[in-house]
Tab-separated table of C-alpha atoms and ligand atoms in Angstrom:
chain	number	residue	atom	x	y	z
A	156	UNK	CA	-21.190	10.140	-5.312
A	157	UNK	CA	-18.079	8.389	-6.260
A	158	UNK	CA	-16.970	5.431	-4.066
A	159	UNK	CA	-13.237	6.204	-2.203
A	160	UNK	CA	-10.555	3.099	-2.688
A	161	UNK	CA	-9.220	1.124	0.284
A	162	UNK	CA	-6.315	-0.555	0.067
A	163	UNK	CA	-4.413	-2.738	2.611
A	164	UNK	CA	-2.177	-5.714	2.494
A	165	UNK	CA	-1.164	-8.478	5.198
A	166	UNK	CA	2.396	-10.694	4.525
A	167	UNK	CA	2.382	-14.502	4.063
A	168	UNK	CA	5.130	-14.452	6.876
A	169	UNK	CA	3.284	-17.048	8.883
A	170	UNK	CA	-0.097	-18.294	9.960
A	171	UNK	CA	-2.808	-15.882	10.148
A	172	UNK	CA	-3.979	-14.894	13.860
A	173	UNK	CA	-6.678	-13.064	15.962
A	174	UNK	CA	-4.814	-9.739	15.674
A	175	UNK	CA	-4.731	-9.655	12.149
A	176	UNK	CA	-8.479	-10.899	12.214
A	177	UNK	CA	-9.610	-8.127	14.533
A	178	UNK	CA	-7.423	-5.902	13.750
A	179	UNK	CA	-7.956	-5.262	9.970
A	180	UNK	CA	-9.410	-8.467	8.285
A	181	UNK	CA	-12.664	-8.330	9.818
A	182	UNK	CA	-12.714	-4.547	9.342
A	183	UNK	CA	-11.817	-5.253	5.489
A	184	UNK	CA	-14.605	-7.272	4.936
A	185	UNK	CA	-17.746	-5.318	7.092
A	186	UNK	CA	-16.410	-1.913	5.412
A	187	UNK	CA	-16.053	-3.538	1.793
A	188	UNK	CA	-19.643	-2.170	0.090
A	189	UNK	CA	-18.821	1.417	0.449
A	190	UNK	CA	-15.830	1.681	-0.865
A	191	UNK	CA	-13.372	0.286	-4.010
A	192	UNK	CA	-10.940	-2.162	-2.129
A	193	UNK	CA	-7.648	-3.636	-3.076
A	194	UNK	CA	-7.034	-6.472	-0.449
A	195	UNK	CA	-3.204	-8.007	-1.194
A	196	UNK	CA	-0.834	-10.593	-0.033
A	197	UNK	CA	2.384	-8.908	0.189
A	198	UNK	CA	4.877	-11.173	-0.205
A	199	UNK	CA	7.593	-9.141	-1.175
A	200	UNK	CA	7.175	-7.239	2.026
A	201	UNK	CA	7.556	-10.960	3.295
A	202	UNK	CA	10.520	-11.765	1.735
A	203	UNK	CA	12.234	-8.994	4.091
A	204	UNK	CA	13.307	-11.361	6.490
A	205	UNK	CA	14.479	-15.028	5.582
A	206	UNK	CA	11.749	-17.274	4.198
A	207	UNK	CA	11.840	-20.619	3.356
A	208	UNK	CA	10.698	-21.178	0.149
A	209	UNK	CA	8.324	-23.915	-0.205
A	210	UNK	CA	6.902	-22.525	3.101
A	211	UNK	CA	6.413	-19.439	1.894
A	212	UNK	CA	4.651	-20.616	-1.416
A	213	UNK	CA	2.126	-22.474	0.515
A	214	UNK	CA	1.589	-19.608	3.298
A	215	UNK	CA	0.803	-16.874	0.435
A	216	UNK	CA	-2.279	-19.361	-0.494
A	217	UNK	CA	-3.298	-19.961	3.050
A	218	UNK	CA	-3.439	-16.314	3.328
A	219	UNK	CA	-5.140	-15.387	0.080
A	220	UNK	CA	-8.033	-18.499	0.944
A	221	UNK	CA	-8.241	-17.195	4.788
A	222	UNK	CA	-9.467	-13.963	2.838
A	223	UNK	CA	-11.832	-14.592	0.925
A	224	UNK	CA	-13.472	-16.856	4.259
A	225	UNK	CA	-13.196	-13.972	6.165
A	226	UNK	CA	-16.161	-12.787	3.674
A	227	UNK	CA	-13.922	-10.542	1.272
A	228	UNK	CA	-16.384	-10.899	-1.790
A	229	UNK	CA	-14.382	-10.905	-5.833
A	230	UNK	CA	-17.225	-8.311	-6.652
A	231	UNK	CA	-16.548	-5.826	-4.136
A	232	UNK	CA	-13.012	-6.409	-4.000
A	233	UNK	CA	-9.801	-6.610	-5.792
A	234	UNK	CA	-7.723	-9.897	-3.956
A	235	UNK	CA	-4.102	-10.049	-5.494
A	236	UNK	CA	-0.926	-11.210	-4.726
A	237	UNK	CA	1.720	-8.417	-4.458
A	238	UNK	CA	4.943	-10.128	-6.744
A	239	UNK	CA	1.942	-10.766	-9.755
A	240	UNK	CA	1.814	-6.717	-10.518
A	241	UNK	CA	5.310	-6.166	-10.972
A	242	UNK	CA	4.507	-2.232	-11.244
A	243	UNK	CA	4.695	-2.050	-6.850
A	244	UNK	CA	8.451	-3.514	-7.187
A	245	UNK	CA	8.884	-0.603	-10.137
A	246	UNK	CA	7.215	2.422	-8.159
A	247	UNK	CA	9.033	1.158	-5.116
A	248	UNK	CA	11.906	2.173	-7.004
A	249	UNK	CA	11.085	5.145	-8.312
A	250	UNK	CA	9.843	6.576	-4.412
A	251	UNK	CA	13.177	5.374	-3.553
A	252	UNK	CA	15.135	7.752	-5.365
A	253	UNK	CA	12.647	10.854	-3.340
A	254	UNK	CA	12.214	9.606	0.068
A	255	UNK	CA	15.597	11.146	2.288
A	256	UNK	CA	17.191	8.060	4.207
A	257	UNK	CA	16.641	10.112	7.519
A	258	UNK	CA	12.592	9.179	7.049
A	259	UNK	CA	13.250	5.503	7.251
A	260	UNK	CA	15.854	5.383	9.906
A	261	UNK	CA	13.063	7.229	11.996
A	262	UNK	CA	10.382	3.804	11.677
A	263	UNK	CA	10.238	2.365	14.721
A	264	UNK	CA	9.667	-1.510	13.069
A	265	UNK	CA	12.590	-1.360	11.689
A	266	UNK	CA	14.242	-0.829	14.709
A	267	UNK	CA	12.255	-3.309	16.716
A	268	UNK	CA	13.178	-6.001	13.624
A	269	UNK	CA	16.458	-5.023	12.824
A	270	UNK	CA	17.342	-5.445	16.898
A	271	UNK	CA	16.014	-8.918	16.262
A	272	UNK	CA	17.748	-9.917	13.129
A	273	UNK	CA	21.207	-8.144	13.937
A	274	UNK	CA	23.641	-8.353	11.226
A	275	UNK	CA	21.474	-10.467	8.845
A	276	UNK	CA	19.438	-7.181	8.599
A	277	UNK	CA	18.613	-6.779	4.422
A	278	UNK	CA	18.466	-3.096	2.795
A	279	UNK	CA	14.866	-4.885	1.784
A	280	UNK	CA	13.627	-4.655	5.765
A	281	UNK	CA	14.827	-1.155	5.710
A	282	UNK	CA	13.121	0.079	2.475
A	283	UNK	CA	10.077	-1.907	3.505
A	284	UNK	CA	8.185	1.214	4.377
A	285	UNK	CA	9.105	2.704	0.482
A	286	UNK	CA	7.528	-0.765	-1.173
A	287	UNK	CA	4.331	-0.142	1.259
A	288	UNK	CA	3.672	3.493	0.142
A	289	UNK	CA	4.131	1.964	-3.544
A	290	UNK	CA	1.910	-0.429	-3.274
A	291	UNK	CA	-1.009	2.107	-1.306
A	292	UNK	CA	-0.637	4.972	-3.476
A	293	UNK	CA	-0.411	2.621	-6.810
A	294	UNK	CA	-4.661	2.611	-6.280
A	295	UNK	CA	-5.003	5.969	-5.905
A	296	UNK	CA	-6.278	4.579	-2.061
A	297	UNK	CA	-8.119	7.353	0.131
A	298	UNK	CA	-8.070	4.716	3.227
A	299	UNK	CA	-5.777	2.308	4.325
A	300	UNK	CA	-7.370	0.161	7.346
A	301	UNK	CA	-4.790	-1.250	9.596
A	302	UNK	CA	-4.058	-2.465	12.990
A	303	UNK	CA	-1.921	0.673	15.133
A	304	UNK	CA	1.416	-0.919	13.965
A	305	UNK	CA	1.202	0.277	10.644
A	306	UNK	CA	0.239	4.304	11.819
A	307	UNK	CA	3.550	5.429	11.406
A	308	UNK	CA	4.179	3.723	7.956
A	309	UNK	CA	0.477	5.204	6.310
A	310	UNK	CA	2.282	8.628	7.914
A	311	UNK	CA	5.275	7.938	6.204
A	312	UNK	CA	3.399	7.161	3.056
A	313	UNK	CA	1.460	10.070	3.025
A	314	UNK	CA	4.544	12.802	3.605
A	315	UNK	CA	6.251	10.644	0.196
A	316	UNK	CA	3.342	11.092	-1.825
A	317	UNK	CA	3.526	14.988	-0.660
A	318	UNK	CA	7.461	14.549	-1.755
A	319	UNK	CA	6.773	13.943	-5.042
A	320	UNK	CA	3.324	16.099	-5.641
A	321	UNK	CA	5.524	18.949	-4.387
A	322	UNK	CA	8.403	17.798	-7.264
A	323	UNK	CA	6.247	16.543	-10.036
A	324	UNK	CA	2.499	17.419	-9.909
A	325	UNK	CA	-0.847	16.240	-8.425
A	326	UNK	CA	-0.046	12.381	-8.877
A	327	UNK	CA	-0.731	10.947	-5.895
A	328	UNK	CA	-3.771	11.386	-3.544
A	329	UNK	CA	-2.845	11.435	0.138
A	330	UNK	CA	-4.308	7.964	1.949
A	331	UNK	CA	-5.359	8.110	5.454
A	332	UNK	CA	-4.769	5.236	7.873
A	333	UNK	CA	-8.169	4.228	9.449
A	334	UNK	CA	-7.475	1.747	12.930
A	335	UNK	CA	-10.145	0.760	15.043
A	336	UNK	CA	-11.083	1.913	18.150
A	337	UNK	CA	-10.788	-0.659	19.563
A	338	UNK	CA	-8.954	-4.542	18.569
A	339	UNK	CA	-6.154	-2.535	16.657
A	340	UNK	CA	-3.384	-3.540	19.019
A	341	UNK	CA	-4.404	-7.925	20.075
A	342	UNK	CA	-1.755	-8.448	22.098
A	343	UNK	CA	0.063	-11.642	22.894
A	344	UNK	CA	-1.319	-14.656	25.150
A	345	UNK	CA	1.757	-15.618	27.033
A	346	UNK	CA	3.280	-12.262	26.612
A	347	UNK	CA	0.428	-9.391	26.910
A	348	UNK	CA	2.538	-6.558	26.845
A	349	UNK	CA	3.684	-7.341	23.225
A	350	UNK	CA	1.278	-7.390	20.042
A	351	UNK	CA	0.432	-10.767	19.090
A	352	UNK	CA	2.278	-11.543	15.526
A	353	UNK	CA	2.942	-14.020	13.146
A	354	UNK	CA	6.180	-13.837	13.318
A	355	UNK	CA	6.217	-14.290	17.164
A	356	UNK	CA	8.558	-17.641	17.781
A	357	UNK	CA	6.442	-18.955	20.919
A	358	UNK	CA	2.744	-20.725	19.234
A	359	UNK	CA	1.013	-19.976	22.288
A	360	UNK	CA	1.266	-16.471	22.154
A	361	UNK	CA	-0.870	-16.167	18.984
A	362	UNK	CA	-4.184	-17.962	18.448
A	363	UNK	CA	-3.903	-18.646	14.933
A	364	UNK	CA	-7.352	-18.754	12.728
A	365	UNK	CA	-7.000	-22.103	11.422
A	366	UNK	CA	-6.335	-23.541	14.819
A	367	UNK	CA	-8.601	-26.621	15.901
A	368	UNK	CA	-10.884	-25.985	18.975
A	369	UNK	CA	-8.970	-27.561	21.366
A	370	UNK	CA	-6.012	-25.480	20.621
A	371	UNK	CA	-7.609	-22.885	21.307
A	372	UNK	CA	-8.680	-23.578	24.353
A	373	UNK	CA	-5.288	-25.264	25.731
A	374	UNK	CA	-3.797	-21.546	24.502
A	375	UNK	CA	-6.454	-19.335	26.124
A	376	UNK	CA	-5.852	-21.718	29.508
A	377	UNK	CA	-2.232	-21.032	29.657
A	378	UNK	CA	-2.825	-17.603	28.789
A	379	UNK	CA	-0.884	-14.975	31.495
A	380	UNK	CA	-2.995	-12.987	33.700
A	381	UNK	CA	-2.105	-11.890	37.440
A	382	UNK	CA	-2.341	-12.580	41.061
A	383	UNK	CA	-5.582	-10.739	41.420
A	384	UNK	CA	-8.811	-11.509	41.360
A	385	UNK	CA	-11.141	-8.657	39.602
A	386	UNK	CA	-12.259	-9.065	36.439
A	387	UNK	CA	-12.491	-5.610	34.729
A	388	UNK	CA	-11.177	-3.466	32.094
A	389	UNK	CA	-7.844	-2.611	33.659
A	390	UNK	CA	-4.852	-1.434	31.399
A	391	UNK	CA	-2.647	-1.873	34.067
A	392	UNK	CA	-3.265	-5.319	34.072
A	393	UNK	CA	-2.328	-6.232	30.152
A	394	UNK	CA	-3.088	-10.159	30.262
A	395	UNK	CA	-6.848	-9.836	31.899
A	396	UNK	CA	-6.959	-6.623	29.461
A	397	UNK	CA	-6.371	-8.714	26.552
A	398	UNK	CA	-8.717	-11.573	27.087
A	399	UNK	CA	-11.354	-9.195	28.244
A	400	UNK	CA	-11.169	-6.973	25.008
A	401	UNK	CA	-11.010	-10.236	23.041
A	402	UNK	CA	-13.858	-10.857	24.698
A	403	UNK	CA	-15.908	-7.739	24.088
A	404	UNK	CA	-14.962	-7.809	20.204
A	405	UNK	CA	-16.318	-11.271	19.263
A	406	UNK	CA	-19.500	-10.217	21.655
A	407	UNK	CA	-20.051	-6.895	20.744
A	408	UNK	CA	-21.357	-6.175	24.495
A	409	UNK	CA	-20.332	-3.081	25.974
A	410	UNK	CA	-17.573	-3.231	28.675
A	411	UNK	CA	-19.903	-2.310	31.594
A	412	UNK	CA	-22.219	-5.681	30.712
A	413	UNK	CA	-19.558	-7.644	30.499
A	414	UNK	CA	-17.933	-6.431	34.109
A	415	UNK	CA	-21.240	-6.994	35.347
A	416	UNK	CA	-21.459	-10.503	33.326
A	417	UNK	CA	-17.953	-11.636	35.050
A	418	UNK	CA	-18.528	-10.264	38.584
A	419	UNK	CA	-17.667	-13.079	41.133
A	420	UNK	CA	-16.123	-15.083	38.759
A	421	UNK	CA	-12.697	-16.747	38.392
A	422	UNK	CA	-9.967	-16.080	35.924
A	423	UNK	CA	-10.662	-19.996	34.791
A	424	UNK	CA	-14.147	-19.054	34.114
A	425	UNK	CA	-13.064	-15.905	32.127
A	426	UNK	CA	-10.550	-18.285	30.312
A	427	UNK	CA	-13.247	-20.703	29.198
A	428	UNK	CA	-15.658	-18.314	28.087
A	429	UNK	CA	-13.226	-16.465	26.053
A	430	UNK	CA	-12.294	-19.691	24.456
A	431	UNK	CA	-15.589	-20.909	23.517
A	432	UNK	CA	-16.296	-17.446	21.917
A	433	UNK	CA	-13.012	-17.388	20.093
A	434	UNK	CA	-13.996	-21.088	18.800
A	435	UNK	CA	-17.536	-19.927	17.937
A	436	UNK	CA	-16.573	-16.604	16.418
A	437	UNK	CA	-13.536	-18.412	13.946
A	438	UNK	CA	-16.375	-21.978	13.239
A	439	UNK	CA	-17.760	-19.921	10.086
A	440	UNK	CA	-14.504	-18.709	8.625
A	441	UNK	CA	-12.801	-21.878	9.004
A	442	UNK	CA	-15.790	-23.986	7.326
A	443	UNK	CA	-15.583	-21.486	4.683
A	444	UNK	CA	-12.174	-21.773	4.241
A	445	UNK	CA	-12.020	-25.518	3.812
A	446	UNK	CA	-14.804	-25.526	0.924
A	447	UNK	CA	-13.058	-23.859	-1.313
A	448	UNK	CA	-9.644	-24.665	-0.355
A	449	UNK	CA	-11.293	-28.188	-1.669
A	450	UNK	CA	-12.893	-26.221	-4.953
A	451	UNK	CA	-9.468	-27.215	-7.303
A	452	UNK	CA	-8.863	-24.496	-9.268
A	453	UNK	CA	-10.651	-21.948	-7.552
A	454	UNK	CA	-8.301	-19.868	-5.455
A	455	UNK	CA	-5.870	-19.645	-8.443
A	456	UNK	CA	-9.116	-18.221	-11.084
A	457	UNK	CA	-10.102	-15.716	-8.357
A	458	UNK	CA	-6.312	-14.516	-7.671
A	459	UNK	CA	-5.909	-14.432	-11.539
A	460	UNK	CA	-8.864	-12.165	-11.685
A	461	UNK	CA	-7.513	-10.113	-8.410
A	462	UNK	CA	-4.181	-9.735	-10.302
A	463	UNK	CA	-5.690	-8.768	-14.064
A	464	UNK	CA	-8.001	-5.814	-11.978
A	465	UNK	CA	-4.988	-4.576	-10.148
A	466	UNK	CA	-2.135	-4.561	-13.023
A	467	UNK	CA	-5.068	-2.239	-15.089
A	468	UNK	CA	-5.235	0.381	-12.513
A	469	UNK	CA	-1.812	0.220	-11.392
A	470	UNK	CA	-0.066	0.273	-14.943
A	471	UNK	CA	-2.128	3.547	-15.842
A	472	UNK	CA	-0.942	4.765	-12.511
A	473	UNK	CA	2.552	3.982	-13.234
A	474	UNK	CA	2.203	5.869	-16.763
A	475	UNK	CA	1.123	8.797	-15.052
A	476	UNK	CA	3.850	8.793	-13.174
A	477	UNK	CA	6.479	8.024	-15.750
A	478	UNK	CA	5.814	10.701	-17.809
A	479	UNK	CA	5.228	13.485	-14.515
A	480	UNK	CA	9.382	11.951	-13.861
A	481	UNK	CA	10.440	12.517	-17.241
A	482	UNK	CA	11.107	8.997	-17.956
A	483	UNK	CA	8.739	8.897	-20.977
B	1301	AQP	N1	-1.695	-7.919	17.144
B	1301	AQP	C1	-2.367	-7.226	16.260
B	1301	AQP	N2	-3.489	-6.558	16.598
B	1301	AQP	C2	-4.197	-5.851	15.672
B	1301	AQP	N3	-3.842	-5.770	14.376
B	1301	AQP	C3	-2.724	-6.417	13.990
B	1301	AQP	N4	-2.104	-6.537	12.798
B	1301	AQP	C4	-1.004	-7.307	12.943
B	1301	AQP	N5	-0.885	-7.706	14.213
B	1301	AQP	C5	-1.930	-7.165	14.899
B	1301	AQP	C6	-2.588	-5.941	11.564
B	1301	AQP	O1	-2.765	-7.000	10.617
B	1301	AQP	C7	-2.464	-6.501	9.302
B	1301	AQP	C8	-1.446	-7.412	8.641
B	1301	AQP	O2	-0.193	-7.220	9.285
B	1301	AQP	P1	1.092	-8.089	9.084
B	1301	AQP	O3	0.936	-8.957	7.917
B	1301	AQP	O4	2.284	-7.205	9.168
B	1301	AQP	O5	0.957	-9.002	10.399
B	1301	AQP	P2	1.905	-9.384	11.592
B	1301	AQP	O6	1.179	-10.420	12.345
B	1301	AQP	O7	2.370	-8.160	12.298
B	1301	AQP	O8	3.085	-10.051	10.775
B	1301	AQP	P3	4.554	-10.333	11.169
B	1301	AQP	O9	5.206	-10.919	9.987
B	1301	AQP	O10	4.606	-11.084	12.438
B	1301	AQP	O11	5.144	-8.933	11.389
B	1301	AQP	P4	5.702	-8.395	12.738
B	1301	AQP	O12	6.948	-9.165	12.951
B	1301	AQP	O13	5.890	-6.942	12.391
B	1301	AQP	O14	4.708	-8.562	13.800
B	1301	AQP	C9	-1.966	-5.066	9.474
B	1301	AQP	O15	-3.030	-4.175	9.235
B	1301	AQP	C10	-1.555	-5.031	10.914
B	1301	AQP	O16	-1.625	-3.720	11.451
């Protein structure tokens, strides 16, 4: 039977964090043998809000590197970098002129962003969703596995590609978003009732994957939890939540062991468990990461490769879709 394609992409807005590890990077690389994967670095989704440049430059290859040591192999997997297939910018444009404005004005990221940004706000951030279904439905991607903020954009991806196979033919195929059961919404440290994100301007709120051991710790110790002292799966209690579902991802216990495990204990126990697991857990990745961050040349021939795979398929994509518009 013929493999499906996965495709997802994470943005070089920052430093790479548990939530994004959890949440889909981890996922990326245990599900890449049964399918075709496209893994990108989407740094013109990036470029939505203000970067600086020489920041940004470095941040795409941190990204790209962190990866490839989070076990995303070059044979099962296409690694790119968004801007080096110009073709996502082009069918971005083209899905522009058939998605109604009323779609996007409905994406709740936008609003959440835009509130933050106020009147620095670029047509870019708004049209981000458009550039996102480009760059799924380029790859012809059954799958798209992402963390819960990024349901409503697969949705919104989906009802385009409909759009225009209603208009033009059977172009695209209709992806699905896949989120985990569980780990698809890591939420802060210091602020548990909000996702934990790159962009988020307090450090301790995110524990980032390249962060040294004792970082981590000193985070998870000022993490917020509450006045009481039970230590179970409560979602009414968001900090104690987080730490505990942390907790049960990097351990793979069930939750009833792990009540059972921290019965009697004290929130500064919970803490230091949670931070030696995190440390253990990210040791690996981050060991990985340094080799062949030192390998000169290395990331740049595998990103070359990444970028060769995925202008092939996506230029044949865009022909189809040329000549189904009329343009050729
Ligand atoms: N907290 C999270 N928990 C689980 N999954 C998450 N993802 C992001 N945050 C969490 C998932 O990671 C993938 C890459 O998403 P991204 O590059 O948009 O990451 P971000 O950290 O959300 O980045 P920003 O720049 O800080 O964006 P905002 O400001 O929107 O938070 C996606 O699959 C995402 O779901």
């Amino acid at each position: 039977m013929e493999k499906k394609t996965v495709f997802s992409g994470i943005q070089a807005s920052g430093s790479l964090h548990l939530g994004n590890y959890l949440g889909a990077i981890r996922n990326w690389a245990a599900m890449q043998y049964q399918y075709n994967n496209y893994f990108c670095v989407v740094d013109l989704h990036t470029i939505t809000v203000p970067q600086d440049p020489a920041t940004l430059r470095a941040k795409i290859k941190e990204v790209a590197g962190l990866l490839f040591a989070a076990g995303i192999a070059a044979e099962n997997s296409v690694v790119f970098i968004q801007s080096d297939v110009k073709a996502h910018s082009e069918l971005a444009w083209l899905l522009n002129c058939i998605t109604p404005m009323g779609w996007l004005h409905r994406m709740t990221q936008f609003k959440e962003k835009s509130e933050k940004q106020k009147e620095e706000v670029s047509v870019g951030l708004f049209d981000y969703p458009v550039l996102q279904a480009a760059d799924i439905l380029l790859y012809d991607t059954h799958m798209v596995p992402v963390g819960e903020d990024q349901k409503q954009h697969v949705e919104l991806c989906r009802d385009i590609a409909q759009r225009f196979n209603y208009r033009y033919g059977d172009v695209f195929v209709l992806p699905e978003a896949h989120i985990p059961p569980v780990g698809g919404r890591v939420m802060g440290l210091s602020n548990p009732e909000k996702k934990m994100s790159k962009s988020e301007e307090k450090k301790e709120d995110s524990i980032f994957l390249l962060d040294p051991p004792d970082q981590i710790r000193k985070k998870i110790k000022k993490a917020t939890t509450d006045s009481l002292r039970d230590i179970s799966f409560d979602e009414k209690r968001p900090g104690v939540y987080n730490l505990l579902t942390i907790y049960q991802l990097l351990t793979d216990k069930s939750r009833e062991d792990i009540e059972n495990h921290f019965a009697g204990k004290s929130y500064k126990d919970l803490k230091e468990q949670v931070a030696e697991v995190v440390i253990e857990s990210l040791k690996p990745l981050q060991e990985r990461y340094h080799e062949l961050t030192g390998e000169k040349g290395y990331l740049d021939d595998m990103l070359e490769r990444g970028a060769i795979k995925a202008g092939e398929q996506a230029e044949e994509k865009m022909r189809q879709v040329t000549e189904s518009m009329g343009l050729k």
